[in-house]
Short mmCIF file of C-alpha atoms and ligand atoms in Angstrom, two decimals:
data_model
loop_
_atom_site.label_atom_id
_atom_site.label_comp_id
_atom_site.label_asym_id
_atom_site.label_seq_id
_atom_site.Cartn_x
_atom_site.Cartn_y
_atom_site.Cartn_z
CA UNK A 15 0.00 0.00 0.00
CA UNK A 16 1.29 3.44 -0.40
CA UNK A 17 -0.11 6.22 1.48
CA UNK A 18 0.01 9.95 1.29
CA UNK A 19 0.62 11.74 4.49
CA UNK A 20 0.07 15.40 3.86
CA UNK A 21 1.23 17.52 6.79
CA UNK A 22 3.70 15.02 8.00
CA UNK A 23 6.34 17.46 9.35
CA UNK A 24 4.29 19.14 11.85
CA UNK A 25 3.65 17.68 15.52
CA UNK A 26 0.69 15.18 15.26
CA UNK A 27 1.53 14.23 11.13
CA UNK A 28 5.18 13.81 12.38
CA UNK A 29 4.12 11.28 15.21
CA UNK A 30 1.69 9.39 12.28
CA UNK A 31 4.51 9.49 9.87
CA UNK A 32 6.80 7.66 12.72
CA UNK A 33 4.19 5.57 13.69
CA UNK A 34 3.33 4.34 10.43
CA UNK A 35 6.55 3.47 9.16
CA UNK A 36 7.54 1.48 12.26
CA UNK A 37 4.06 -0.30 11.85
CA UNK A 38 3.78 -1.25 8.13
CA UNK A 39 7.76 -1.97 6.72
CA UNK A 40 5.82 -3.32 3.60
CA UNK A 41 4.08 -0.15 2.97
CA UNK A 42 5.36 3.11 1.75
CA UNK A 43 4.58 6.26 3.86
CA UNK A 44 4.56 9.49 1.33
CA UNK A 45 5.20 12.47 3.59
CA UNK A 46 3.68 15.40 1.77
CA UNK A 47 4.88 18.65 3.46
CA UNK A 48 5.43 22.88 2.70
CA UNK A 49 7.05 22.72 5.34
CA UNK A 50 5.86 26.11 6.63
CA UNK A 51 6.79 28.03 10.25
CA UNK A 52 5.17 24.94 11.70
CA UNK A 53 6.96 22.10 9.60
CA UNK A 54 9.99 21.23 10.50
CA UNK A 55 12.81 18.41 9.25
CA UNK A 56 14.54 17.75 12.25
CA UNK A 57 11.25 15.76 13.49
CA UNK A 58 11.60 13.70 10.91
CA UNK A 59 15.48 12.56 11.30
CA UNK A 60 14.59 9.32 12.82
CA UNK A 61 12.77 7.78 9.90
CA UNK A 62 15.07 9.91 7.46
CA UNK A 63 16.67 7.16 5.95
CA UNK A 64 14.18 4.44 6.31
CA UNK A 65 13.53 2.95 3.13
CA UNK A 66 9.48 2.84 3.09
CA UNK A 67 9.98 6.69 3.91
CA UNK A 68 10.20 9.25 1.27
CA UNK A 69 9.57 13.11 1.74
CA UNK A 70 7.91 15.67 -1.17
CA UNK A 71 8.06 19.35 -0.13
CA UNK A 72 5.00 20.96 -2.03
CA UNK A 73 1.72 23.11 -1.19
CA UNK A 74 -1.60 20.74 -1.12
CA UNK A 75 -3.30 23.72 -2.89
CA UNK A 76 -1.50 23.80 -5.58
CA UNK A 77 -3.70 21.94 -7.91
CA UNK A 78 -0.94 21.21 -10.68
CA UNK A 79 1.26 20.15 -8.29
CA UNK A 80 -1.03 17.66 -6.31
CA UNK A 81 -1.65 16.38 -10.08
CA UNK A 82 0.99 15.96 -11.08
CA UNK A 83 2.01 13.77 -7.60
CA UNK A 84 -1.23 11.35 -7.64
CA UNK A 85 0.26 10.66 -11.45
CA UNK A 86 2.89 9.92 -10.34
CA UNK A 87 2.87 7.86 -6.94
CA UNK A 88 -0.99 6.81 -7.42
CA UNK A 89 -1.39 6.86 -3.80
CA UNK A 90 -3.90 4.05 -2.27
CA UNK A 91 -4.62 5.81 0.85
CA UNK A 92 -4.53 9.76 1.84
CA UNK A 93 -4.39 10.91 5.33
CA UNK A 94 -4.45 14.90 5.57
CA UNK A 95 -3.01 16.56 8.65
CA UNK A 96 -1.81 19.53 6.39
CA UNK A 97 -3.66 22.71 7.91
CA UNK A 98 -2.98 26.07 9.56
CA UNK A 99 -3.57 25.03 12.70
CA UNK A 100 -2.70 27.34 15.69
CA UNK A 101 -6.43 29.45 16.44
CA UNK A 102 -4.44 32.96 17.83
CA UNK A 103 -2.70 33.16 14.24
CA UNK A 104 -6.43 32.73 12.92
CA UNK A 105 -7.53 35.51 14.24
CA UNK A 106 -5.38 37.80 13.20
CA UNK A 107 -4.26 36.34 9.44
CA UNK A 108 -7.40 34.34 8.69
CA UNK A 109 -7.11 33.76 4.71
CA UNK A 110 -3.98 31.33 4.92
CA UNK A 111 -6.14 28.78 6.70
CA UNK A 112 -8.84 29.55 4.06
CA UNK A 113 -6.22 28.68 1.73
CA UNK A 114 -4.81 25.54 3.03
CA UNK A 115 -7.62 24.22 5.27
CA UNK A 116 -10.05 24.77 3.00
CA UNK A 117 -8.64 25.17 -0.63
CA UNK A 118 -6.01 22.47 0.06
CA UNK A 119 -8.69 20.10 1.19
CA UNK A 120 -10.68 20.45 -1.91
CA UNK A 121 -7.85 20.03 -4.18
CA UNK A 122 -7.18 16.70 -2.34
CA UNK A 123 -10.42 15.12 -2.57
CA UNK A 124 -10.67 16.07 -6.48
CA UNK A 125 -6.71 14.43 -6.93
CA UNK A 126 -8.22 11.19 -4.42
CA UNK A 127 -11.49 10.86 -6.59
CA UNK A 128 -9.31 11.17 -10.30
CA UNK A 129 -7.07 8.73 -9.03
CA UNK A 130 -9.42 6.50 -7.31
CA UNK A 131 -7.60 6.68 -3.82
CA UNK A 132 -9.20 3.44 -1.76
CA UNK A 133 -9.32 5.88 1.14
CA UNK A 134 -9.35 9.51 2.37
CA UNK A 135 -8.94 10.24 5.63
CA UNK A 136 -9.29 13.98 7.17
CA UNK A 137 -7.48 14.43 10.19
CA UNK A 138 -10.12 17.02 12.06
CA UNK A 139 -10.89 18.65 15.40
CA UNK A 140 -13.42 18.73 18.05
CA UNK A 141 -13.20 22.71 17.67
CA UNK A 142 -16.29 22.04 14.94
CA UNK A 143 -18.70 21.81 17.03
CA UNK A 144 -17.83 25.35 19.02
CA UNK A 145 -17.77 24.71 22.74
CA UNK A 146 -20.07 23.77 25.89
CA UNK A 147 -20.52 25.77 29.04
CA UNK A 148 -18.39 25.38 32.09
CA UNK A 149 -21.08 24.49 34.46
CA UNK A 150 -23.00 21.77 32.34
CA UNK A 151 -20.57 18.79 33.15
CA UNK A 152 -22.74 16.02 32.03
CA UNK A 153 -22.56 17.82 27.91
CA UNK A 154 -20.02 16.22 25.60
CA UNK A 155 -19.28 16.70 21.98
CA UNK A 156 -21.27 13.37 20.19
CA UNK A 157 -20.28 13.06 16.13
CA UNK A 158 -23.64 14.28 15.43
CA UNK A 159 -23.74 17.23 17.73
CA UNK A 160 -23.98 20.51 15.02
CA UNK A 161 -20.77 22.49 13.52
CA UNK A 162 -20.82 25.52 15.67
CA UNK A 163 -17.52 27.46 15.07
CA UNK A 164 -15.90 29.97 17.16
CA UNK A 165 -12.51 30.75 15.20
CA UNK A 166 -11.67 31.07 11.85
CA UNK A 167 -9.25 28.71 12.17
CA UNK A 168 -12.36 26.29 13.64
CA UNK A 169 -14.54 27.71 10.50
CA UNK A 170 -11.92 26.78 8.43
CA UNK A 171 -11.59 23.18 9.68
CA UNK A 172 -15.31 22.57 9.19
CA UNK A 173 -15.85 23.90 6.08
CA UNK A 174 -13.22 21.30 5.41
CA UNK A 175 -15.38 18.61 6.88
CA UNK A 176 -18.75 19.40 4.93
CA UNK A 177 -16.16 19.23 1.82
CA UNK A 178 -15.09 15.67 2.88
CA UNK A 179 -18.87 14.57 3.71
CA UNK A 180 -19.83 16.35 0.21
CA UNK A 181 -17.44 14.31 -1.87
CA UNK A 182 -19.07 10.98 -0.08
CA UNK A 183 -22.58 11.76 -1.19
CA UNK A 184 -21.95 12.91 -4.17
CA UNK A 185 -19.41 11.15 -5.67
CA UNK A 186 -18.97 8.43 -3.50
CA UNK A 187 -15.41 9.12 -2.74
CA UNK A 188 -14.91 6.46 0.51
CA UNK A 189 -13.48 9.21 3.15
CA UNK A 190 -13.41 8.64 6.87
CA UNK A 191 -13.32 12.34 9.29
CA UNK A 192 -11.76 11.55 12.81
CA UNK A 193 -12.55 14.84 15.42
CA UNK A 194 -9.98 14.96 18.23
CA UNK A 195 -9.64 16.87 21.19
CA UNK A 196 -6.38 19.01 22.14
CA UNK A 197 -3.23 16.48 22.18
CA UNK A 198 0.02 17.42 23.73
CA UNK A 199 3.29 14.71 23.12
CA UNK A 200 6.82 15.35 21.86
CA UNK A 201 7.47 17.53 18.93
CA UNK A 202 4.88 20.17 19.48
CA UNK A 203 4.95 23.65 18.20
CA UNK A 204 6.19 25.78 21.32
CA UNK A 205 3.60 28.12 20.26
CA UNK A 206 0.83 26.03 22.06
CA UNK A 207 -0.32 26.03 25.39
CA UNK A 208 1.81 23.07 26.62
CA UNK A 209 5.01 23.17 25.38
CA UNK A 210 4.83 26.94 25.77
CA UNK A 211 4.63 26.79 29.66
CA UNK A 212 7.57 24.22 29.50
CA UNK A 213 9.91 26.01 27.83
CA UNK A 214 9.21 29.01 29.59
CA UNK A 215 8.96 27.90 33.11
CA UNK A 216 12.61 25.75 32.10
CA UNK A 217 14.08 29.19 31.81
CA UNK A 218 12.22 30.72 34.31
CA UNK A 219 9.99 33.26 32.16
CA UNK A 220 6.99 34.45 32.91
CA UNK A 221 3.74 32.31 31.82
CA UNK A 222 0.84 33.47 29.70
CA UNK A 223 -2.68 32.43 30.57
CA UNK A 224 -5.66 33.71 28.90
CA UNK A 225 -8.20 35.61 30.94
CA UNK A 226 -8.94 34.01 34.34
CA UNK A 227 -7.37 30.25 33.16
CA UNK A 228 -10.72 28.77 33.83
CA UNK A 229 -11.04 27.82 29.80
CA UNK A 230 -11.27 23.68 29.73
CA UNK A 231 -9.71 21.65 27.14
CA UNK A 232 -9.64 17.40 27.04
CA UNK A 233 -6.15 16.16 26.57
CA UNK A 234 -4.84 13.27 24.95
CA UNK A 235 -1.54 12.15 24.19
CA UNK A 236 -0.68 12.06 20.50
CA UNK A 237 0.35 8.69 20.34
CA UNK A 238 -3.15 7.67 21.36
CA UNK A 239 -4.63 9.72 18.65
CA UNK A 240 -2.03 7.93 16.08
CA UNK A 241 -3.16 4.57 16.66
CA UNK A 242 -6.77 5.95 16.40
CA UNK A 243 -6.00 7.12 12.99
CA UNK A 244 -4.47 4.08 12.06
CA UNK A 245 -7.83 2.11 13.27
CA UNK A 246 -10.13 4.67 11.20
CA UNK A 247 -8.20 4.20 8.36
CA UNK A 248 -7.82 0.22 8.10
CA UNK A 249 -11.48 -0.39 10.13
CA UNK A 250 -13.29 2.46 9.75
CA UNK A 251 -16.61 2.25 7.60
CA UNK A 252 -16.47 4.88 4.24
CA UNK A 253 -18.82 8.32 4.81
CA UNK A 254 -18.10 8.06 8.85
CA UNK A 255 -17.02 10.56 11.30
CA UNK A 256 -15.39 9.21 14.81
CA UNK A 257 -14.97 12.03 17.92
CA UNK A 258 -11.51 10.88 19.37
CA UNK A 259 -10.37 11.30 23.20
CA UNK A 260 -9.58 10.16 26.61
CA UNK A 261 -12.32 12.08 28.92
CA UNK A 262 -9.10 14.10 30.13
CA UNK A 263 -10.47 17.65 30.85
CA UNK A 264 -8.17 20.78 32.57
CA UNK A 265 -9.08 23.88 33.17
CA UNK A 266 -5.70 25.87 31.78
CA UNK A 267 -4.55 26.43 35.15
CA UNK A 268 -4.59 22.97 36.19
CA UNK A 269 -2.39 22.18 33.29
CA UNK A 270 0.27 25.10 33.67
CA UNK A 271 0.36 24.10 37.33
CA UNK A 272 0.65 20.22 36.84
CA UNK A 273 3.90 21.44 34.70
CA UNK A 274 4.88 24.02 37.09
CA UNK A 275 5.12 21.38 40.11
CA UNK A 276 7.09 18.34 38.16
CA UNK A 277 9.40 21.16 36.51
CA UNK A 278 10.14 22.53 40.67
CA UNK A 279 9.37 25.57 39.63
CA UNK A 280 6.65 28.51 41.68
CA UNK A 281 3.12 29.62 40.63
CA UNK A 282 4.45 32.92 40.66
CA UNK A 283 6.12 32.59 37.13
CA UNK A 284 2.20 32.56 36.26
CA UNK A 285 0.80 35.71 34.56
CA UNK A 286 -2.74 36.40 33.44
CA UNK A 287 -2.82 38.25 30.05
CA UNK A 288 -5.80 39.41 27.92
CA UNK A 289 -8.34 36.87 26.80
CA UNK A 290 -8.21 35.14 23.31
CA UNK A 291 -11.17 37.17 21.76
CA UNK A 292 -14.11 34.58 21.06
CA UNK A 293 -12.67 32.06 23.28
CA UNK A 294 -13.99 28.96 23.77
CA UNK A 295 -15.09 27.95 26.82
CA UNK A 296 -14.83 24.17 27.09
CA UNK A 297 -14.24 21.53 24.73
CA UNK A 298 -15.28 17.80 25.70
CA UNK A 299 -15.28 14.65 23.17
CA UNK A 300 -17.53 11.76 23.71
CA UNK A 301 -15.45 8.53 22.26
CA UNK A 302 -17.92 6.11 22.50
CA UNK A 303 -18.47 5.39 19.07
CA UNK A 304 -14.86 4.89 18.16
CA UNK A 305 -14.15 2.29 21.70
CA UNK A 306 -17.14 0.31 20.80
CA UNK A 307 -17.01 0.02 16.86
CA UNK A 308 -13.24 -0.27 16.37
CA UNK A 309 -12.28 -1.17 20.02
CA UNK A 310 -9.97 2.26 20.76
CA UNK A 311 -8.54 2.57 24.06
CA UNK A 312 -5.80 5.19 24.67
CA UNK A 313 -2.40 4.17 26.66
CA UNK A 314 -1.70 7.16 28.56
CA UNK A 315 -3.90 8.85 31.62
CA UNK A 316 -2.81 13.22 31.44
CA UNK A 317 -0.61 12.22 34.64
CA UNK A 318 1.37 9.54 32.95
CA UNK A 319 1.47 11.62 29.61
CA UNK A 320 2.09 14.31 30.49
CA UNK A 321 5.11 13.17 32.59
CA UNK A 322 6.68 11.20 29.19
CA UNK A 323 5.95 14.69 27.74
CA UNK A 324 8.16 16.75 30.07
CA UNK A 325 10.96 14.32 29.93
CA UNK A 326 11.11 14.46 26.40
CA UNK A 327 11.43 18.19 26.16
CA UNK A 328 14.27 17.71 28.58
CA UNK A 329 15.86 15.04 26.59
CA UNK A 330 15.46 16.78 23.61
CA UNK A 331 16.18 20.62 24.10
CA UNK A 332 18.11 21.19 20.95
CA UNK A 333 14.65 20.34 18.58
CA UNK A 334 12.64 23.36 20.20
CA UNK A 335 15.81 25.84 21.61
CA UNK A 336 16.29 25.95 17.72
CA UNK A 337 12.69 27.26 17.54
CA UNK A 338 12.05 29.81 19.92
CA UNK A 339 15.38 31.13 19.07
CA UNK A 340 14.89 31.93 15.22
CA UNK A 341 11.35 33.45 13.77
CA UNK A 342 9.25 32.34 16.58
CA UNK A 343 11.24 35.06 18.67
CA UNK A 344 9.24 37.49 16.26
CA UNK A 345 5.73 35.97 16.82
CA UNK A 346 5.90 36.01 20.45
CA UNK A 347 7.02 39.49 20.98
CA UNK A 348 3.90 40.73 18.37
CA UNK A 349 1.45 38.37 20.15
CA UNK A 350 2.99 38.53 23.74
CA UNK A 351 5.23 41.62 23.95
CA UNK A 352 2.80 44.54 25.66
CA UNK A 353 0.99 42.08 27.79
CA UNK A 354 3.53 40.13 29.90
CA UNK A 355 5.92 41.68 32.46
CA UNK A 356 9.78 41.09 32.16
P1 LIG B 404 1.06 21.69 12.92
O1 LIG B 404 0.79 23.14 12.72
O2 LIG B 404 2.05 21.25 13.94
O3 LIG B 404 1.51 21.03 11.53
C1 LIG B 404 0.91 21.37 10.31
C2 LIG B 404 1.82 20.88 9.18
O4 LIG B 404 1.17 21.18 7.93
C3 LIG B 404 3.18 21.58 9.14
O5 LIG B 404 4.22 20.64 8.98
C4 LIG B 404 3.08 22.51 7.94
O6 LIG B 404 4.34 22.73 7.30
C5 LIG B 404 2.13 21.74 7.04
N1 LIG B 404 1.42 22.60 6.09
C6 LIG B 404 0.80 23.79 6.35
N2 LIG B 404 0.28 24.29 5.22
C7 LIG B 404 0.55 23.40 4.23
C8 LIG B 404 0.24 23.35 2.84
N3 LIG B 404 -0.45 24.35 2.25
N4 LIG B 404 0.64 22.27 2.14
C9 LIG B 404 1.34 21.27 2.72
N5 LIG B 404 1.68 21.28 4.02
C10 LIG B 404 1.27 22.33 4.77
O7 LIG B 404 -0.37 21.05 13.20
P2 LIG B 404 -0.78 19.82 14.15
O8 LIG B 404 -1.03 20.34 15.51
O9 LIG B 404 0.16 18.69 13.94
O10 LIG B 404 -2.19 19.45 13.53
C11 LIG B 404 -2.29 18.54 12.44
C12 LIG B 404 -3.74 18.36 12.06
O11 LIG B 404 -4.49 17.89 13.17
C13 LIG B 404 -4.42 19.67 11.64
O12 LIG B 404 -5.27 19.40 10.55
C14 LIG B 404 -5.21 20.09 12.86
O13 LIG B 404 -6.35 20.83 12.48
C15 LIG B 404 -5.59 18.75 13.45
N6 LIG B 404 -5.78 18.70 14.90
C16 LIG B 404 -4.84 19.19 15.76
C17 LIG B 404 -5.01 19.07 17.14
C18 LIG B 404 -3.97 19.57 18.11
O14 LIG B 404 -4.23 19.56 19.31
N7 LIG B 404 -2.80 20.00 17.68
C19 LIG B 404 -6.16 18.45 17.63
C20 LIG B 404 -7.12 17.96 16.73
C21 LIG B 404 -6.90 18.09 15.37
O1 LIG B 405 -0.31 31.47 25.70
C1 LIG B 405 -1.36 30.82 25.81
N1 LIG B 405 -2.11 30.98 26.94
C2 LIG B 405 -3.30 30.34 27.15
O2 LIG B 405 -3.95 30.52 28.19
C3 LIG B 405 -1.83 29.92 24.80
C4 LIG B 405 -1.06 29.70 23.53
C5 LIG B 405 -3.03 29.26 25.02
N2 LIG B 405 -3.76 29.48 26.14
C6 LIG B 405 -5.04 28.76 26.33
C7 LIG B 405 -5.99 28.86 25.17
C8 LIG B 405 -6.72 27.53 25.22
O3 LIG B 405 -7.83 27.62 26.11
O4 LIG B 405 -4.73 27.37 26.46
C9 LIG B 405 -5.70 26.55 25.80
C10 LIG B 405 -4.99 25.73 24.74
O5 LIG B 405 -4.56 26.63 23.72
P1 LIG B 405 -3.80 26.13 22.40
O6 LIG B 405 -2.63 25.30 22.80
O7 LIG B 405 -3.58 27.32 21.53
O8 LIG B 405 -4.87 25.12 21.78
P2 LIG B 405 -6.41 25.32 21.34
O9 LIG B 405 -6.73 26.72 21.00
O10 LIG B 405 -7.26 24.64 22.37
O11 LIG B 405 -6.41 24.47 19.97
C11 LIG B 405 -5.70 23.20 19.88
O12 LIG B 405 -6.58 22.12 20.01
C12 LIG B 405 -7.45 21.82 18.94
C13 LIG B 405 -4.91 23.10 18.58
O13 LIG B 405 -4.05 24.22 18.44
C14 LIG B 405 -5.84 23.00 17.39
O14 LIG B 405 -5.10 22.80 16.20
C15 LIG B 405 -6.74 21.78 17.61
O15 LIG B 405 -7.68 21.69 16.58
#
């Protein structure tokens, strides 16, 4: 089998991309990447050189282009994680997630129905279906619960999935939509919450938190949302979504201080900043479907994951100190600089 992984140099694509060519030595995993701010190589150095492994940089909206590759590697399966997918950078430069999110998707499913791909998978996000309200702890997102968006970045990801669903009905292109929750694992972006409060509190700086830190998100570790992938893909039934998580919901604050106590390191670092306009409020995936049709369980509790998560940001400084220190520097000051003290 060959399969197309678009997005494969980012956090949760690189952990697929790993995960898939440890798994399957008889299949060949295309990693499809622009490699843009969020992309990056060095996650990729320990499959490298594997010989089911072969990396294409190129844009998935550029319809010539994703032509042109479907001609030539006539993939069987397509998994997109390719997206814009950080929700602050939405907000203030929304048409690049147009662009890829939305665009890029479409020119996908029209390369995967000319070529007559056996599956597409979308890689989505529970961030469809807008949030729930603090104090109703018995709601949870359910696969049919309606696309509500909050964010462009969220708007953009739906619009995606009614694409997807679209190109089902009408042309009866098999596609499968998985909607996870927030994951947190090794190689993730330092510009989200998690590995942003442990790079900062390693070096003492102060810690941003959004309005009051009350916001509630449902963690799960990103190797548990790999596997689920690889289940959807190889069990899943053609034209059906699955919600993917772990019932692991933190407010913010319990997150940032779960970090802050197994780094030794005081609350005080912590410093409330202004809100995310239009943020959402809590996010909270019911998995049922996905545990009883394919048999999904994840590995990891938060305490267990997010403890493997910490050490490997120790053990690894070198793959995010080479971050923060180059272009990010630039993003944090514009998103960060008047709010937070020295
Ligand atoms: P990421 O930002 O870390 O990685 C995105 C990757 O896509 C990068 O390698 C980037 O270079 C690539 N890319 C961007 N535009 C491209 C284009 N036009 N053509 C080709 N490649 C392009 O994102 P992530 O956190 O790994 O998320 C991956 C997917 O999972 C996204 O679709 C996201 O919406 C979804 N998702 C993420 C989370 C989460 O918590 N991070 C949760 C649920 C769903
Ligand atoms: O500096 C910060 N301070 C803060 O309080 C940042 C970056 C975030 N936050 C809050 C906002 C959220 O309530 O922490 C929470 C998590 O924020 P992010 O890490 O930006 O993630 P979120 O907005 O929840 O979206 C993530 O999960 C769903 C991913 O980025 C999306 O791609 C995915 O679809």
């Amino acid at each position: 089998m060959k399969i197309l992984v678009t997005g494969g140099a980012g956090f949760i694509g690189g952990n697929f991309v790993h995960h898939m060519v440890k798994k399957y030595p008889e299949d060949k995993i295309i990693n499809l990447d622009l490699l843009t701010y969020a992309g990056n190589l060095e996650t990729l150095k320990p499959v490298e050189d594997k010989p089911n492994y072969e990396f294409v940089r190129g844009d998935i909206a550029d319809r010539d282009f994703v032509m042109e590759l479907f001609e030539r590697e006539r993939p069987d399966y397509v998994v997109n994680f390719a997206a814009e997918s950080h929700v602050d950078r939405s907000i203030t430069d929304p048409g690049v997630f147009v662009r890829t999110n939305v665009m890029g998707t479409q020119v996908l499913l029209d390369a995967s129905k000319e070529y007559g791909v056996k599956r597409y998978h979308q890689v989505s996000t529970d961030e469809v279906y807008g949030d729930l309200p603090l104090d109703r702890p018995d709601l949870f997102f359910h696969e049919d619960t309606p696309l509500h968006t909050s964010s462009p970045y969220s708007s953009s990801k739906a619009s995606a999935d009614l694409f997807v669903l679209a190109y089902e009905r009408t042309y009866g292109l098999p596609v499968t939509i998985s909607r996870c929750s927030n994951n947190y694992g090794p190689y993730h972006f330092p510009e989200k919450l998690i590995p942003l409060i442990i790079s900062r509190a390693l070096a003492d700086e102060k810690l941003p938190v959004y309005g009051k830190g009350e916001n509630v998100r449902d963690w799960l570790h990103v190797s548990d949302h790999c596997e689920a992938i690889d289940l959807i893909l190889h069990k899943g039934k053609p034209g059906e979504v699955y919600n993917v998580g772990g019932h692991n919901e933190k407010t913010n604050l319990e997150v940032v201080k779960t970090i802050l106590k197994a780094l030794d390191k005081p609350e005080s670092l912590i410093e409330f900043v202004t809100d995310r306009p239009g943020h959402d409020l809590r996010y909270a995936i019911d998995p049922t479907k996905l545990e009883t049709e394919l048999g999904w369980k994840p590995k990891y509790t938060f305490e267990t994951g997010i403890r493997q998560t910490i050490d490997w940001y120790l053990e690894n400084r070198d793959w995010w100190e080479n971050i923060i220190s180059g272009e990010y520097a630039n993003y944090f000051d514009k998103m960060y600089g008047e709010d937070l003290s020295e």
